[in-house]
Short mmCIF file of C-alpha atoms in Angstrom, two decimals:
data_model
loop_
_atom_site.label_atom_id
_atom_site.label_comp_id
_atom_site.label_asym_id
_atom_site.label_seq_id
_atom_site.Cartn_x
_atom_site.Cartn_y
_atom_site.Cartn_z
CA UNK A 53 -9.42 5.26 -39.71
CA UNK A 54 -10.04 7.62 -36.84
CA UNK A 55 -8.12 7.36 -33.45
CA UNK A 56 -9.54 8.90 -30.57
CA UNK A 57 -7.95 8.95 -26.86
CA UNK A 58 -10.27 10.14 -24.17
CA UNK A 59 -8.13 10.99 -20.63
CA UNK A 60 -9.25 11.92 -17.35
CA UNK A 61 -7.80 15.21 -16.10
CA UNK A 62 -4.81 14.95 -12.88
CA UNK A 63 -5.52 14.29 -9.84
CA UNK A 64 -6.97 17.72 -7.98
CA UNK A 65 -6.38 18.83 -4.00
CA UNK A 66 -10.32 18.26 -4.37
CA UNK A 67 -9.94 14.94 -5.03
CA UNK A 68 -7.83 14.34 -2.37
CA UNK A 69 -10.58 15.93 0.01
CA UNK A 70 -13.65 13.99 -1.93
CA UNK A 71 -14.77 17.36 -3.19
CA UNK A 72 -17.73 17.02 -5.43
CA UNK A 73 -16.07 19.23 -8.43
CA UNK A 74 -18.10 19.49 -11.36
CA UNK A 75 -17.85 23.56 -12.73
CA UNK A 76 -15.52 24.09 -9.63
CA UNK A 77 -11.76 23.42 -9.84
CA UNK A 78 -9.29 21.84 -7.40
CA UNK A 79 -5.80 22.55 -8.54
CA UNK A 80 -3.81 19.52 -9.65
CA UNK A 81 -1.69 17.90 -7.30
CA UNK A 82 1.92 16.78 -7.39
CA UNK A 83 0.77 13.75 -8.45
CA UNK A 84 -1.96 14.79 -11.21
CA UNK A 85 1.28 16.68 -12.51
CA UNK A 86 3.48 13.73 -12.20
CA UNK A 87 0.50 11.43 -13.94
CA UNK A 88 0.06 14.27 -16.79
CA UNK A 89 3.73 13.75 -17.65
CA UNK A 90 3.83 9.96 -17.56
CA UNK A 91 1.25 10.08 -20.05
CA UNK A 92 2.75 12.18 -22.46
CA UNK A 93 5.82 10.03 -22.37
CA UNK A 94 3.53 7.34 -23.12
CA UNK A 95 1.86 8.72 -26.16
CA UNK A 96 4.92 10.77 -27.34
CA UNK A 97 5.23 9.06 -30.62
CA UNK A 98 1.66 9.01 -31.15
CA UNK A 99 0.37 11.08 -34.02
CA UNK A 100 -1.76 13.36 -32.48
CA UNK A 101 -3.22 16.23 -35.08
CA UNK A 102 -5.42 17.99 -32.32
CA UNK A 103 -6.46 18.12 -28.72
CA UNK A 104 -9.96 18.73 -27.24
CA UNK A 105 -9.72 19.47 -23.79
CA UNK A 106 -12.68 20.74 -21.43
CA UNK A 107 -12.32 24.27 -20.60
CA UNK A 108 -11.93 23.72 -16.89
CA UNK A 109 -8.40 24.70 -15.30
CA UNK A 110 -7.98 21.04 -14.81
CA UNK A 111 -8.61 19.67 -17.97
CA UNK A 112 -6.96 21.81 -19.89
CA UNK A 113 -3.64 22.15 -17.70
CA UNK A 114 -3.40 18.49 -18.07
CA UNK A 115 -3.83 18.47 -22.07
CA UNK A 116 -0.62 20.97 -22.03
CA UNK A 117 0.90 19.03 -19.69
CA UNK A 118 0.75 15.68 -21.77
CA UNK A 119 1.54 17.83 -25.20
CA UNK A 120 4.65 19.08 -23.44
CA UNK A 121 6.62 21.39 -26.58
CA UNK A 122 4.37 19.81 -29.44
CA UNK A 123 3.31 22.05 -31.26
CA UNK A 124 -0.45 20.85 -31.57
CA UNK A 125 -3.35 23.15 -30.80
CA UNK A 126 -5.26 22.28 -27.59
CA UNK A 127 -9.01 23.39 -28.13
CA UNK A 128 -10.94 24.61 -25.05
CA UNK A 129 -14.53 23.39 -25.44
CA UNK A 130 -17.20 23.96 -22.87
CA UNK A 131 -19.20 20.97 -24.28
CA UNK A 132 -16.73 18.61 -22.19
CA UNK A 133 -16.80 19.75 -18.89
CA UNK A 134 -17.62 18.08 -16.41
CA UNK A 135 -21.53 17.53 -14.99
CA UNK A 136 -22.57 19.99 -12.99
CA UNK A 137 -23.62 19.98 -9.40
CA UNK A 138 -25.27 22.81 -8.50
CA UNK A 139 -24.74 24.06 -4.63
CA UNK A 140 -23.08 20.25 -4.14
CA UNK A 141 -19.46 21.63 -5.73
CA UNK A 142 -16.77 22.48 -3.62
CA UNK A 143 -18.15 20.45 -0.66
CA UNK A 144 -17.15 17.41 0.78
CA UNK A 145 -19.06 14.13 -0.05
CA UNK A 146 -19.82 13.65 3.91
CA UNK A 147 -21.25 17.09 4.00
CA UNK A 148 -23.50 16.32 0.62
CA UNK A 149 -24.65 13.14 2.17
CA UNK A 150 -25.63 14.38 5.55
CA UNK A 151 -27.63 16.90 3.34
CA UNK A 152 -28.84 15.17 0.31
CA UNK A 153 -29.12 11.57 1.42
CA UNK A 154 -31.53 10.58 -0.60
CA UNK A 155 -30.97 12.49 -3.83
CA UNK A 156 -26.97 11.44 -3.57
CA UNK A 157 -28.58 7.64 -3.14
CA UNK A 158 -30.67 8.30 -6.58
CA UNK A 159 -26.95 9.94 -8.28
CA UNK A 160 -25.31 6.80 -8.07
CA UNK A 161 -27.64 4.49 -7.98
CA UNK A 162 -30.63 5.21 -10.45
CA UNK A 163 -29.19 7.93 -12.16
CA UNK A 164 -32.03 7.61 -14.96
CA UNK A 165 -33.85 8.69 -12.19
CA UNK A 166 -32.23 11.60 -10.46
CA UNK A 167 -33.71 15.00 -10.32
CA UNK A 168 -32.71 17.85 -8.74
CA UNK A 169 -33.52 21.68 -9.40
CA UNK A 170 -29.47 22.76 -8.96
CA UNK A 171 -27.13 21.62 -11.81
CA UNK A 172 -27.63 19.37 -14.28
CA UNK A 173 -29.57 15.80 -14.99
CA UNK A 174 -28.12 12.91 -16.57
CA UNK A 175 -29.88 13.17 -20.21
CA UNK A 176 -28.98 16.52 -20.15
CA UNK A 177 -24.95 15.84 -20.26
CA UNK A 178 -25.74 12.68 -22.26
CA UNK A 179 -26.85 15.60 -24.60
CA UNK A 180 -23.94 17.00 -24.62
CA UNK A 181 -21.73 14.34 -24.73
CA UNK A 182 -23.60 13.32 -28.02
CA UNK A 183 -23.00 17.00 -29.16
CA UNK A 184 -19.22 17.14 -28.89
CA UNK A 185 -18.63 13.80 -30.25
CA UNK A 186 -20.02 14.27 -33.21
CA UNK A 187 -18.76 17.88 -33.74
CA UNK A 188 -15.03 15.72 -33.45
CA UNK A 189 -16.10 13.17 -35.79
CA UNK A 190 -17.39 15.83 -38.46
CA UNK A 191 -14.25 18.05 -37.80
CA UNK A 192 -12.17 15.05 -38.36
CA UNK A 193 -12.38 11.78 -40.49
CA UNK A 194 -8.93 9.61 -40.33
CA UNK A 195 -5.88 10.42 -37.99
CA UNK A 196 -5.80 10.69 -34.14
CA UNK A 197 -6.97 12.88 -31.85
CA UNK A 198 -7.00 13.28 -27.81
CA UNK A 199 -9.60 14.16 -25.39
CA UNK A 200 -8.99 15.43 -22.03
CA UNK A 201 -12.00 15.80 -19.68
CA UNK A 202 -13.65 14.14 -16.30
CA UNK A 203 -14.68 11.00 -14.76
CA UNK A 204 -18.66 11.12 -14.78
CA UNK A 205 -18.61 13.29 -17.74
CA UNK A 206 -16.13 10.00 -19.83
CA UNK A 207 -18.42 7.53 -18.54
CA UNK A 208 -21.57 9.02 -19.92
CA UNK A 209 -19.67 9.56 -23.00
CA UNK A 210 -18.35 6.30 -23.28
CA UNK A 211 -22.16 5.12 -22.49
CA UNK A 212 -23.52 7.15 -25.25
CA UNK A 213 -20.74 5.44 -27.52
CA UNK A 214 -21.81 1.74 -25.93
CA UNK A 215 -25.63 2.40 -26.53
CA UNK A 216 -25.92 1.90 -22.68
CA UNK A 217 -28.91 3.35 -21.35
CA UNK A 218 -28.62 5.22 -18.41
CA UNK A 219 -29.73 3.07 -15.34
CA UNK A 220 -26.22 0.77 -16.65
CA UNK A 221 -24.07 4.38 -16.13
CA UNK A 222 -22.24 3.39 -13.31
CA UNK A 223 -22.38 -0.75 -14.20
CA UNK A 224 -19.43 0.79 -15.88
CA UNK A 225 -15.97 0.40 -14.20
CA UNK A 226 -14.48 4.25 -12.70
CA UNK A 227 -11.77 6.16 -14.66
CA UNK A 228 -8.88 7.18 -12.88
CA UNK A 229 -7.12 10.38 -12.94
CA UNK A 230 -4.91 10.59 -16.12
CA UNK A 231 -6.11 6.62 -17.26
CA UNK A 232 -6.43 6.50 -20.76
CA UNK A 233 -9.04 4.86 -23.22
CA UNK A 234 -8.72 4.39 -26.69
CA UNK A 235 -11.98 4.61 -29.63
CA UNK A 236 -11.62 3.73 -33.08
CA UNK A 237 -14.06 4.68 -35.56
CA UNK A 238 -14.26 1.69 -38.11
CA UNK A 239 -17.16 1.76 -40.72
CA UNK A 240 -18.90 5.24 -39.43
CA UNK A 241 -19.46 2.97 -35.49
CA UNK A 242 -16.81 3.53 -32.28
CA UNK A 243 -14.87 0.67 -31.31
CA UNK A 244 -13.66 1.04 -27.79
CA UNK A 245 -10.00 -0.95 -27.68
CA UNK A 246 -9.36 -0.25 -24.13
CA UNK A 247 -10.83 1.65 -21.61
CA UNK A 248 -9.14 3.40 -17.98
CA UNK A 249 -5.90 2.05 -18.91
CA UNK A 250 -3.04 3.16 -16.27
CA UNK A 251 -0.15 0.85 -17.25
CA UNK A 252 1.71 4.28 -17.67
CA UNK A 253 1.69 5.41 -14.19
CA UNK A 254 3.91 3.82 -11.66
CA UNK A 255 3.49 4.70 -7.89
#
């Protein structure tokens, strides 16, 4: 049987200031550190063979950070970054808004619909989601392996693995920074055990 843990980087200064992200990078905070390390504590005696992590400063910061001394490789994979926004990242969420009422309005709430001509659309990093999961699967059949990467880009994963369609994206309950969800692949199909777990973190 195959094991796979999907985590949502640290918390980022741009989270703090509701930063729209994406290809962009907020450093992690004191608390995204503090998360990171909780974490690892928690899945210190797991048997982890490999890490995926998506090759933004975020993501992969808080892969080392919850591998600590193991000596596991962390793999830096474009494929699991997070969406991106176009001329949205770096800015505030007010500032989008007051811009891009109506096309934030479509984001979150018929994303099957959403278009823009900046960044990326929803099938495209359901795509890609697709792509990297089963470039994991083929590179590994049994053990356990982690996955660090970001909020929008988990849930679409975690859709993909659900056979949700689209318009149900964000039916979907948020993952929090460092929460942790665990897929096992039984008989070739993804089980999902749990899903944005944070019984780890404390504060």
């Amino acid at each position: 049987m195959l094991t796979i843990y999907l985590v949502r980087h640290g918390k980022t200064e741009w989270n703090v200031q509701l930063r729209w992200q994406g290809w962009g990078n907020g450093e992690l905070t004191e608390e995204g550190i503090h998360g990171a390390l909780q974490l690892g504590e928690r899945l210190k005696d797991e048997p982890i063979e490999m890490v995926y992590a998506s090759s933004s400063k975020r993501a992969y910061q808080t892969a080392e950070l919850i591998m600590g001394k193991r000596p596991i490789q962390i793999v830096r994979d474009d494929l699991l970054r997070e969406m991106h926004f176009g001329d949205w990242e770096g800015r505030t969420k007010d500032e989008v808004i007051a811009q891009y009422a109506s096309e934030v309005k479509a984001f979150w709430e018929t994303p099957h619909l959403y278009t823009r001509d900046q960044g990326e659309l929803f099938p495209q990093v359901y795509e890609r989601a697709g792509k990297v999961w089963q470039q994991i699967l083929e590179n590994h059949s049994t053990g356990t392996v982690l996955v660090v990467s970001h909020s929008i880009f988990l849930r679409i994963l975690l859709s993909y693995l659900k056979e949700l369609p689209l318009e149900k994206l964000f039916k979907q309950e948020p993952l929090v920074n460092t929460s942790l969800t665990k897929v096992q692949i039984v008989d070739g199909k993804a089980k999902v055990v749990f899903e944005g777990d944070t019984s780890h973190l404390n504060g």
